[in-house]
Coordinates of C-alpha atoms in Angstrom, one line a residue:
Chain A
M284 CA -14.1 148.8 57.5
T285 CA -14.4 147.4 53.9
P286 CA -16.3 144.1 52.8
H287 CA -13.5 141.6 53.0
T288 CA -15.1 140.0 49.8
D289 CA -13.8 142.4 47.8
A290 CA -10.4 142.1 48.4
Q291 CA -8.1 141.5 45.2
P292 CA -4.9 139.9 45.8
T293 CA -3.0 141.3 42.7
A294 CA -1.7 144.7 42.7
A295 CA -2.3 145.2 46.6
R296 CA -0.5 142.2 47.9
P297 CA 2.3 143.4 50.0
P298 CA 5.7 142.9 48.8
A299 CA 6.7 142.0 52.5
T300 CA 4.0 139.0 52.7
R301 CA 5.2 137.5 49.4
T302 CA 8.4 136.2 50.6
A303 CA 7.4 135.0 54.3
A304 CA 6.7 131.6 52.8
A305 CA 9.9 130.7 51.6
A306 CA 11.9 129.9 54.5
L307 CA 9.3 128.1 56.4
P308 CA 10.0 124.2 57.7
G309 CA 7.6 121.6 57.2
R310 CA 4.8 121.3 54.2
P311 CA 4.8 124.0 51.9
C312 CA 1.0 125.5 53.1
S313 CA -0.5 128.9 52.9
I314 CA -1.7 128.0 56.9
A315 CA 1.8 128.2 57.8
A316 CA 2.6 131.1 55.5
A317 CA -0.2 132.8 57.4
L318 CA 0.6 131.7 61.1
Q319 CA 4.3 132.9 59.9
I320 CA 2.8 136.4 60.3
L321 CA -0.1 136.1 62.5
G322 CA 0.7 133.1 64.9
E323 CA 1.5 134.9 67.9
K324 CA -1.7 135.7 69.9
W325 CA -0.7 139.4 70.5
A326 CA -0.6 140.1 66.8
L327 CA -4.2 139.0 66.1
L328 CA -5.2 140.7 69.6
A329 CA -3.7 143.9 68.3
V330 CA -6.2 143.5 65.1
R331 CA -8.8 142.9 66.9
E332 CA -8.4 146.2 68.7
L333 CA -8.0 148.0 65.2
F334 CA -11.5 146.3 64.0
Y335 CA -13.0 147.7 67.2
G336 CA -11.7 151.1 66.3
N337 CA -8.9 151.6 68.9
H338 CA -5.8 152.7 66.7
R339 CA -3.3 154.2 69.4
F340 CA -0.8 152.3 71.2
D341 CA -1.6 153.0 74.6
R342 CA -5.2 151.6 74.1
I343 CA -4.1 148.6 71.9
A344 CA -2.1 147.7 75.1
R345 CA -4.4 148.3 77.8
N346 CA -7.0 146.3 75.9
T347 CA -5.3 143.4 74.9
G348 CA -2.9 143.3 78.1
A349 CA -0.1 142.7 75.9
P350 CA 3.3 143.5 77.2
R351 CA 4.7 146.7 75.5
D352 CA 7.9 145.3 74.1
R353 CA 5.8 142.3 72.6
L354 CA 3.3 144.7 71.2
T355 CA 5.9 146.9 69.6
A356 CA 7.6 144.3 68.1
R357 CA 4.4 142.5 67.0
L358 CA 3.0 145.9 65.4
R359 CA 6.4 146.3 63.6
A360 CA 6.3 142.9 62.1
L361 CA 2.5 143.2 61.1
E362 CA 3.7 146.9 59.4
E363 CA 6.5 145.2 57.3
A364 CA 4.2 142.5 56.3
G365 CA 1.6 145.3 55.0
V366 CA -1.3 144.0 57.6
V367 CA -1.5 147.0 59.3
E368 CA 0.1 150.8 58.6
R369 CA 0.9 153.7 60.5
R370 CA -0.3 157.0 60.1
A371 CA 1.1 160.0 61.8
Y372 CA -1.6 162.5 63.7
S373 CA 0.9 164.3 65.8
E374 CA 4.2 166.0 64.2
R375 CA 5.5 167.5 67.6
P376 CA 6.0 165.3 69.4
P377 CA 5.7 162.6 66.5
R378 CA 2.4 160.3 67.2
Y379 CA 1.3 157.3 64.9
E380 CA -1.9 155.7 65.0
Y381 CA -2.2 151.9 63.7
H382 CA -4.6 151.2 60.7
L383 CA -5.5 147.7 59.1
T384 CA -4.7 147.6 55.3
E385 CA -6.8 146.0 53.0
A386 CA -4.8 142.9 53.7
G387 CA -5.5 143.5 57.2
R388 CA -9.2 144.1 56.9
D389 CA -9.5 140.9 54.9
L390 CA -8.7 138.9 58.4
A391 CA -12.1 139.7 59.5
P392 CA -13.1 135.9 58.9
L393 CA -10.2 134.8 60.5
T394 CA -11.3 136.7 63.5
Q395 CA -14.8 135.7 63.3
A396 CA -13.8 132.0 63.3
L397 CA -11.9 132.5 66.2
L398 CA -14.6 134.4 67.9
A399 CA -17.1 131.6 67.0
W400 CA -15.1 128.9 68.3
G401 CA -14.2 130.5 71.4
D402 CA -18.0 131.4 72.4
R403 CA -18.8 128.0 71.5
W404 CA -15.8 126.0 73.4
V405 CA -14.3 128.2 75.8
S406 CA -16.0 131.1 76.9
P407 CA -19.3 130.5 79.4
E408 CA -21.0 133.6 78.0
P409 CA -20.3 135.3 74.8
P410 CA -18.5 138.5 76.2
V411 CA -19.2 140.4 72.6
V412 CA -22.2 139.8 70.6
L413 CA -22.0 140.9 66.6
H414 CA -25.0 142.0 65.3
H415 CA -26.1 141.7 61.4
H416 CA -27.5 144.4 59.6
P417 CA -27.6 143.3 56.0
G418 CA -28.9 145.9 53.6
P419 CA -28.0 148.9 51.6
S420 CA -26.9 151.0 54.7
D421 CA -23.5 151.3 55.0
H422 CA -23.9 152.8 58.6
P423 CA -26.1 150.6 60.5
D424 CA -25.0 152.3 64.0
D425 CA -27.0 155.4 62.8
S426 CA -30.3 153.7 61.8
D427 CA -33.0 152.4 63.9
D428 CA -32.3 148.7 62.2
H429 CA -31.0 146.7 65.4
G430 CA -30.2 144.0 63.0
H431 CA -30.1 140.4 64.5
P432 CA -27.1 138.5 66.4
L433 CA -25.0 137.1 63.8
D434 CA -25.1 133.2 62.9
A435 CA -22.1 132.9 60.8
T436 CA -21.3 129.8 58.6
W437 CA -19.1 128.9 56.1
T438 CA -20.7 128.5 52.8
C439 CA -19.4 127.9 49.2
R440 CA -19.9 130.8 46.9
T441 CA -20.0 128.6 43.8
C442 CA -22.6 126.6 44.9
G443 CA -24.3 128.1 48.2
V444 CA -23.8 125.3 50.0
E445 CA -22.9 125.2 53.6
V446 CA -19.2 123.8 53.8
R447 CA -19.2 120.6 55.8
S448 CA -15.6 118.7 56.4
P449 CA -17.2 115.3 55.0
D450 CA -17.6 117.4 51.5
L451 CA -14.1 118.3 51.5
S452 CA -11.0 116.9 49.4
L453 CA -7.5 117.9 49.3
E454 CA -5.3 118.1 46.4
V455 CA -1.7 118.7 47.1
R456 CA -0.1 120.7 44.7
S457 CA 3.5 121.0 46.2
P458 CA 5.9 119.1 44.3
G459 CA 7.3 116.2 46.5
W460 CA 4.2 116.5 48.9
D461 CA 1.1 114.5 49.2
H462 CA -1.6 114.4 52.0
H463 CA 1.0 112.2 54.2
G464 CA 4.3 114.0 53.9
P465 CA 7.3 114.0 51.7
T466 CA 6.7 111.7 48.6
V467 CA 10.2 110.5 48.9
P468 CA 10.3 109.3 52.7
D469 CA 13.1 110.2 54.6
G470 CA 14.6 108.1 57.7
D471 CA 12.3 108.6 60.3
A472 CA 9.0 108.2 57.7
G473 CA 7.9 104.8 59.0
T474 CA 8.5 105.4 62.7
A475 CA 6.2 106.6 65.1
R476 CA 5.4 106.9 68.8
Chain B
M128 CA -14.7 114.0 59.8
T129 CA -17.5 115.4 61.5
P130 CA -19.6 118.3 60.2
H131 CA -18.6 121.3 62.5
T132 CA -22.2 122.8 61.8
D133 CA -23.4 120.0 64.4
A134 CA -21.2 120.9 67.3
Q135 CA -23.0 121.5 70.1
P136 CA -21.3 123.3 73.3
T137 CA -23.2 121.9 76.2
A138 CA -22.6 118.6 77.3
A139 CA -19.7 117.8 74.9
R140 CA -17.5 121.1 76.1
P141 CA -14.5 120.0 78.1
P142 CA -13.9 121.3 81.6
A143 CA -10.4 122.1 80.8
T144 CA -11.5 124.9 77.8
R145 CA -14.1 126.7 80.1
T146 CA -11.4 127.5 82.8
A147 CA -8.7 128.8 80.0
A148 CA -10.3 132.2 79.8
A149 CA -10.6 133.3 83.4
A150 CA -7.0 134.3 84.0
L151 CA -6.5 136.6 80.6
P152 CA -5.5 140.0 81.0
G153 CA -7.2 142.7 78.8
R154 CA -10.6 142.8 77.4
P155 CA -12.7 140.0 78.1
C156 CA -13.2 138.4 74.9
S157 CA -13.8 134.8 73.2
I158 CA -10.7 135.7 70.5
A159 CA -8.5 135.8 73.3
A160 CA -10.0 132.8 75.0
A161 CA -9.3 130.7 72.0
L162 CA -5.8 132.0 71.4
Q163 CA -4.8 131.2 74.5
I164 CA -5.5 127.6 73.7
L165 CA -4.6 127.8 70.4
G166 CA -2.0 130.7 69.8
E167 CA 1.2 129.2 69.3
K168 CA 1.7 128.1 65.2
W169 CA 2.9 124.4 66.1
A170 CA -0.8 124.0 67.6
L171 CA -2.7 125.0 64.5
L172 CA -0.1 123.4 62.2
A173 CA -0.5 120.1 64.6
V174 CA -4.2 120.5 64.1
R175 CA -3.8 120.9 60.4
E176 CA -1.7 118.1 59.9
L177 CA -5.0 115.9 62.0
F178 CA -7.1 117.3 59.4
Y179 CA -4.8 115.9 56.8
G180 CA -5.0 112.4 58.4
N181 CA -1.3 112.1 59.8
H182 CA -1.8 110.9 63.4
R183 CA 1.3 109.9 64.8
F184 CA 4.1 112.0 66.4
D185 CA 6.9 111.5 63.9
R186 CA 4.9 112.4 61.0
I187 CA 3.3 115.4 62.6
A188 CA 6.7 116.7 63.4
R189 CA 8.3 116.1 60.3
N190 CA 5.3 117.7 58.0
T191 CA 5.1 120.7 60.3
G192 CA 9.0 121.3 61.0
A193 CA 8.1 121.8 64.6
P194 CA 10.9 121.0 67.1
R195 CA 9.8 118.0 68.8
D196 CA 10.1 119.2 73.0
R197 CA 7.7 122.1 71.4
L198 CA 5.4 120.0 70.1
T199 CA 5.1 117.8 72.9
A200 CA 4.3 120.5 74.9
R201 CA 1.7 121.9 72.3
L202 CA 0.1 118.4 72.1
R203 CA -0.1 118.3 75.4
A204 CA -1.9 121.5 75.8
L205 CA -4.3 120.7 73.1
E206 CA -5.3 117.4 75.0
E207 CA -5.6 118.9 78.0
A208 CA -8.0 121.7 76.6
G209 CA -10.1 118.9 75.3
V210 CA -9.0 119.6 71.6
V211 CA -6.8 116.4 70.6
E212 CA -7.2 113.3 72.4
R213 CA -4.6 110.3 72.4
R214 CA -5.4 107.1 71.7
A215 CA -3.1 103.7 72.2
Y216 CA -2.3 101.6 69.0
S217 CA 0.3 99.4 70.7
E218 CA 0.8 98.3 74.3
R219 CA 4.2 96.9 74.0
P220 CA 5.8 99.7 74.0
P221 CA 3.1 102.1 74.8
R222 CA 2.3 104.1 71.2
Y223 CA 0.1 106.7 71.0
E224 CA -2.2 108.4 67.7
Y225 CA -3.4 111.9 68.3
H226 CA -7.1 112.7 66.9
L227 CA -9.3 115.6 67.0
T228 CA -12.1 116.0 69.4
E229 CA -15.5 117.3 68.3
A230 CA -13.6 120.6 69.6
G231 CA -11.0 120.0 67.3
R232 CA -13.0 119.1 64.1
D233 CA -14.6 122.3 64.8
L234 CA -11.7 124.1 64.2
A235 CA -12.3 123.5 60.5
P236 CA -13.6 126.9 59.5
L237 CA -10.3 128.4 61.2
T238 CA -8.1 126.6 59.6
Q239 CA -10.2 127.3 56.6
A240 CA -10.2 130.9 57.3
L241 CA -6.3 130.8 57.8
L242 CA -5.6 129.0 54.3
A243 CA -8.0 131.4 52.3
W244 CA -5.7 134.6 53.7
G245 CA -2.6 132.8 53.1
D246 CA -3.5 131.5 49.9
R247 CA -4.7 135.3 49.0
W248 CA -2.2 137.5 50.6
V249 CA 1.1 135.3 50.9
S250 CA 1.6 131.8 49.0
P251 CA 2.4 132.8 45.3
E252 CA 0.7 129.8 44.6
P253 CA -1.6 127.8 46.6
P254 CA 0.3 124.9 47.5
V255 CA -2.7 123.1 48.4
V256 CA -6.3 123.1 47.1
L257 CA -9.6 122.2 48.6
H258 CA -12.3 120.6 46.6
H259 CA -15.7 121.0 47.7
H260 CA -18.0 117.9 47.0
P261 CA -21.4 119.1 48.4
G262 CA -24.3 116.3 48.3
P263 CA -25.2 113.1 50.1
S264 CA -22.1 111.2 49.5
D265 CA -20.0 111.2 52.8
H266 CA -17.3 109.6 50.5
P267 CA -16.5 112.0 47.9
D268 CA -13.0 110.1 47.2
D269 CA -14.3 107.1 46.4
S270 CA -16.8 108.6 43.8
D271 CA -16.4 109.9 40.0
D272 CA -17.6 113.6 41.6
H273 CA -14.7 115.4 41.0
G274 CA -16.2 118.9 43.0
H275 CA -15.4 122.1 42.2
P276 CA -12.4 124.4 44.3
L277 CA -14.0 125.4 47.7
D278 CA -14.6 129.3 47.7
A279 CA -15.5 129.8 51.1
T280 CA -17.1 132.9 52.3
W281 CA -19.1 133.6 56.0
T282 CA -22.7 133.8 55.2
C283 CA -25.3 134.5 58.2
R284 CA -27.4 131.5 58.9
T285 CA -30.4 133.4 59.9
C286 CA -30.9 135.5 57.1
G287 CA -28.8 133.9 54.3
V288 CA -26.9 137.0 53.5
E289 CA -23.2 137.1 53.0
V290 CA -21.2 138.7 56.0
R291 CA -19.5 141.9 55.1
S292 CA -17.7 143.7 57.6
P293 CA -19.9 147.0 57.5
D294 CA -22.8 145.0 58.2
L295 CA -22.0 144.2 61.9
S296 CA -22.0 146.0 65.1
L297 CA -20.5 145.2 68.0
E298 CA -22.3 144.7 71.5
V299 CA -20.1 144.4 74.5
R300 CA -21.5 142.2 77.1
S301 CA -18.5 142.3 79.6
P302 CA -19.4 144.4 82.5
G303 CA -17.2 147.6 82.8
W304 CA -16.1 147.2 79.1
D305 CA -17.2 149.1 76.0
H306 CA -15.6 149.0 72.4
H307 CA -12.8 151.3 73.3
G308 CA -12.2 149.7 77.0
P309 CA -12.5 149.8 80.4
T310 CA -15.5 152.4 81.1
V311 CA -13.7 153.3 84.3
P312 CA -10.4 154.8 82.5
D313 CA -7.3 154.4 84.3
G314 CA -4.4 156.6 84.7
D315 CA -3.1 156.6 80.9
A316 CA -6.6 156.2 79.2
G317 CA -6.0 159.5 77.7
T318 CA -2.3 158.9 76.7
A319 CA -1.1 157.7 73.3
R320 CA 2.3 157.3 71.4

């Protein structure tokens, strides 16, 4: 796997993802744009299996429990969005493996956030534990370094301080929108239920 | 908002979420368990609006673009899972606002990870910029501190080192499973397409 922190959005950005944000309803938002690509659970579970080193369709289907037709559709959409790529490993019969692209590998922080939240709020005991082996080795599994359980936290790279929600403020740059919604309210802006 | 880092999973864990993991297909996994609750895009877009301070149904519907029936179903599921709570603000007629619980506020790193990925790989320009104001003030908006744009990354709290995927290894604790799948292979374990 490649360090996600080295991802560069410029030349490597797949063309397909750039158009995904255009047709969304609601607030212009990168969360919505990301979910347009990722926001169906089989997509992120397939990405999980690719991170775990399982690249073939049958194994991904078995390990996620995804219906095969839904998984096929999700993998195709992820491929079109530039998150996964297919690589042929057999010509006769034609057989493919799925691999994460750079944009796909850059989902590591997102899957870690899901794992941490699920461990904290849903799973009685963590079914999977990540171990952290910081250092020069790129092959921690080959060494005697057993590392320590990962205890990941969001930190701001600029100042080094752990990110806490009360320390954040929001600047809405989309024309015609602010925190609360469209700046020119429509008919139902004042109502609520 | 409350710092997510203070979240404690013990007494505060909502009962409903603890049973969500039981009936899942595929690999026992906290990512799957989390997505069972969150894995439909309107759920996380509703959570986004609650983070932005929009608590009433009509405003959440307008700002997300969610169909009202889908949003109603999602908010009800999030309430049952203990991620949001309804608070009455009018008795006649009965009117409710939606607020994040502690488990809901603890989704901040997840929504930030989605935002960062969408900014990097999908949106041509970030529609929203988070500013970081670390320090003793709990009311950054009231001060002259304009902070700096948030550049968030995962850091390991144990060793202080930024988390890179090559530095991680996986320990699968679920009985009968390893990285690759069930340890007792079923019929299709050797096939692939």
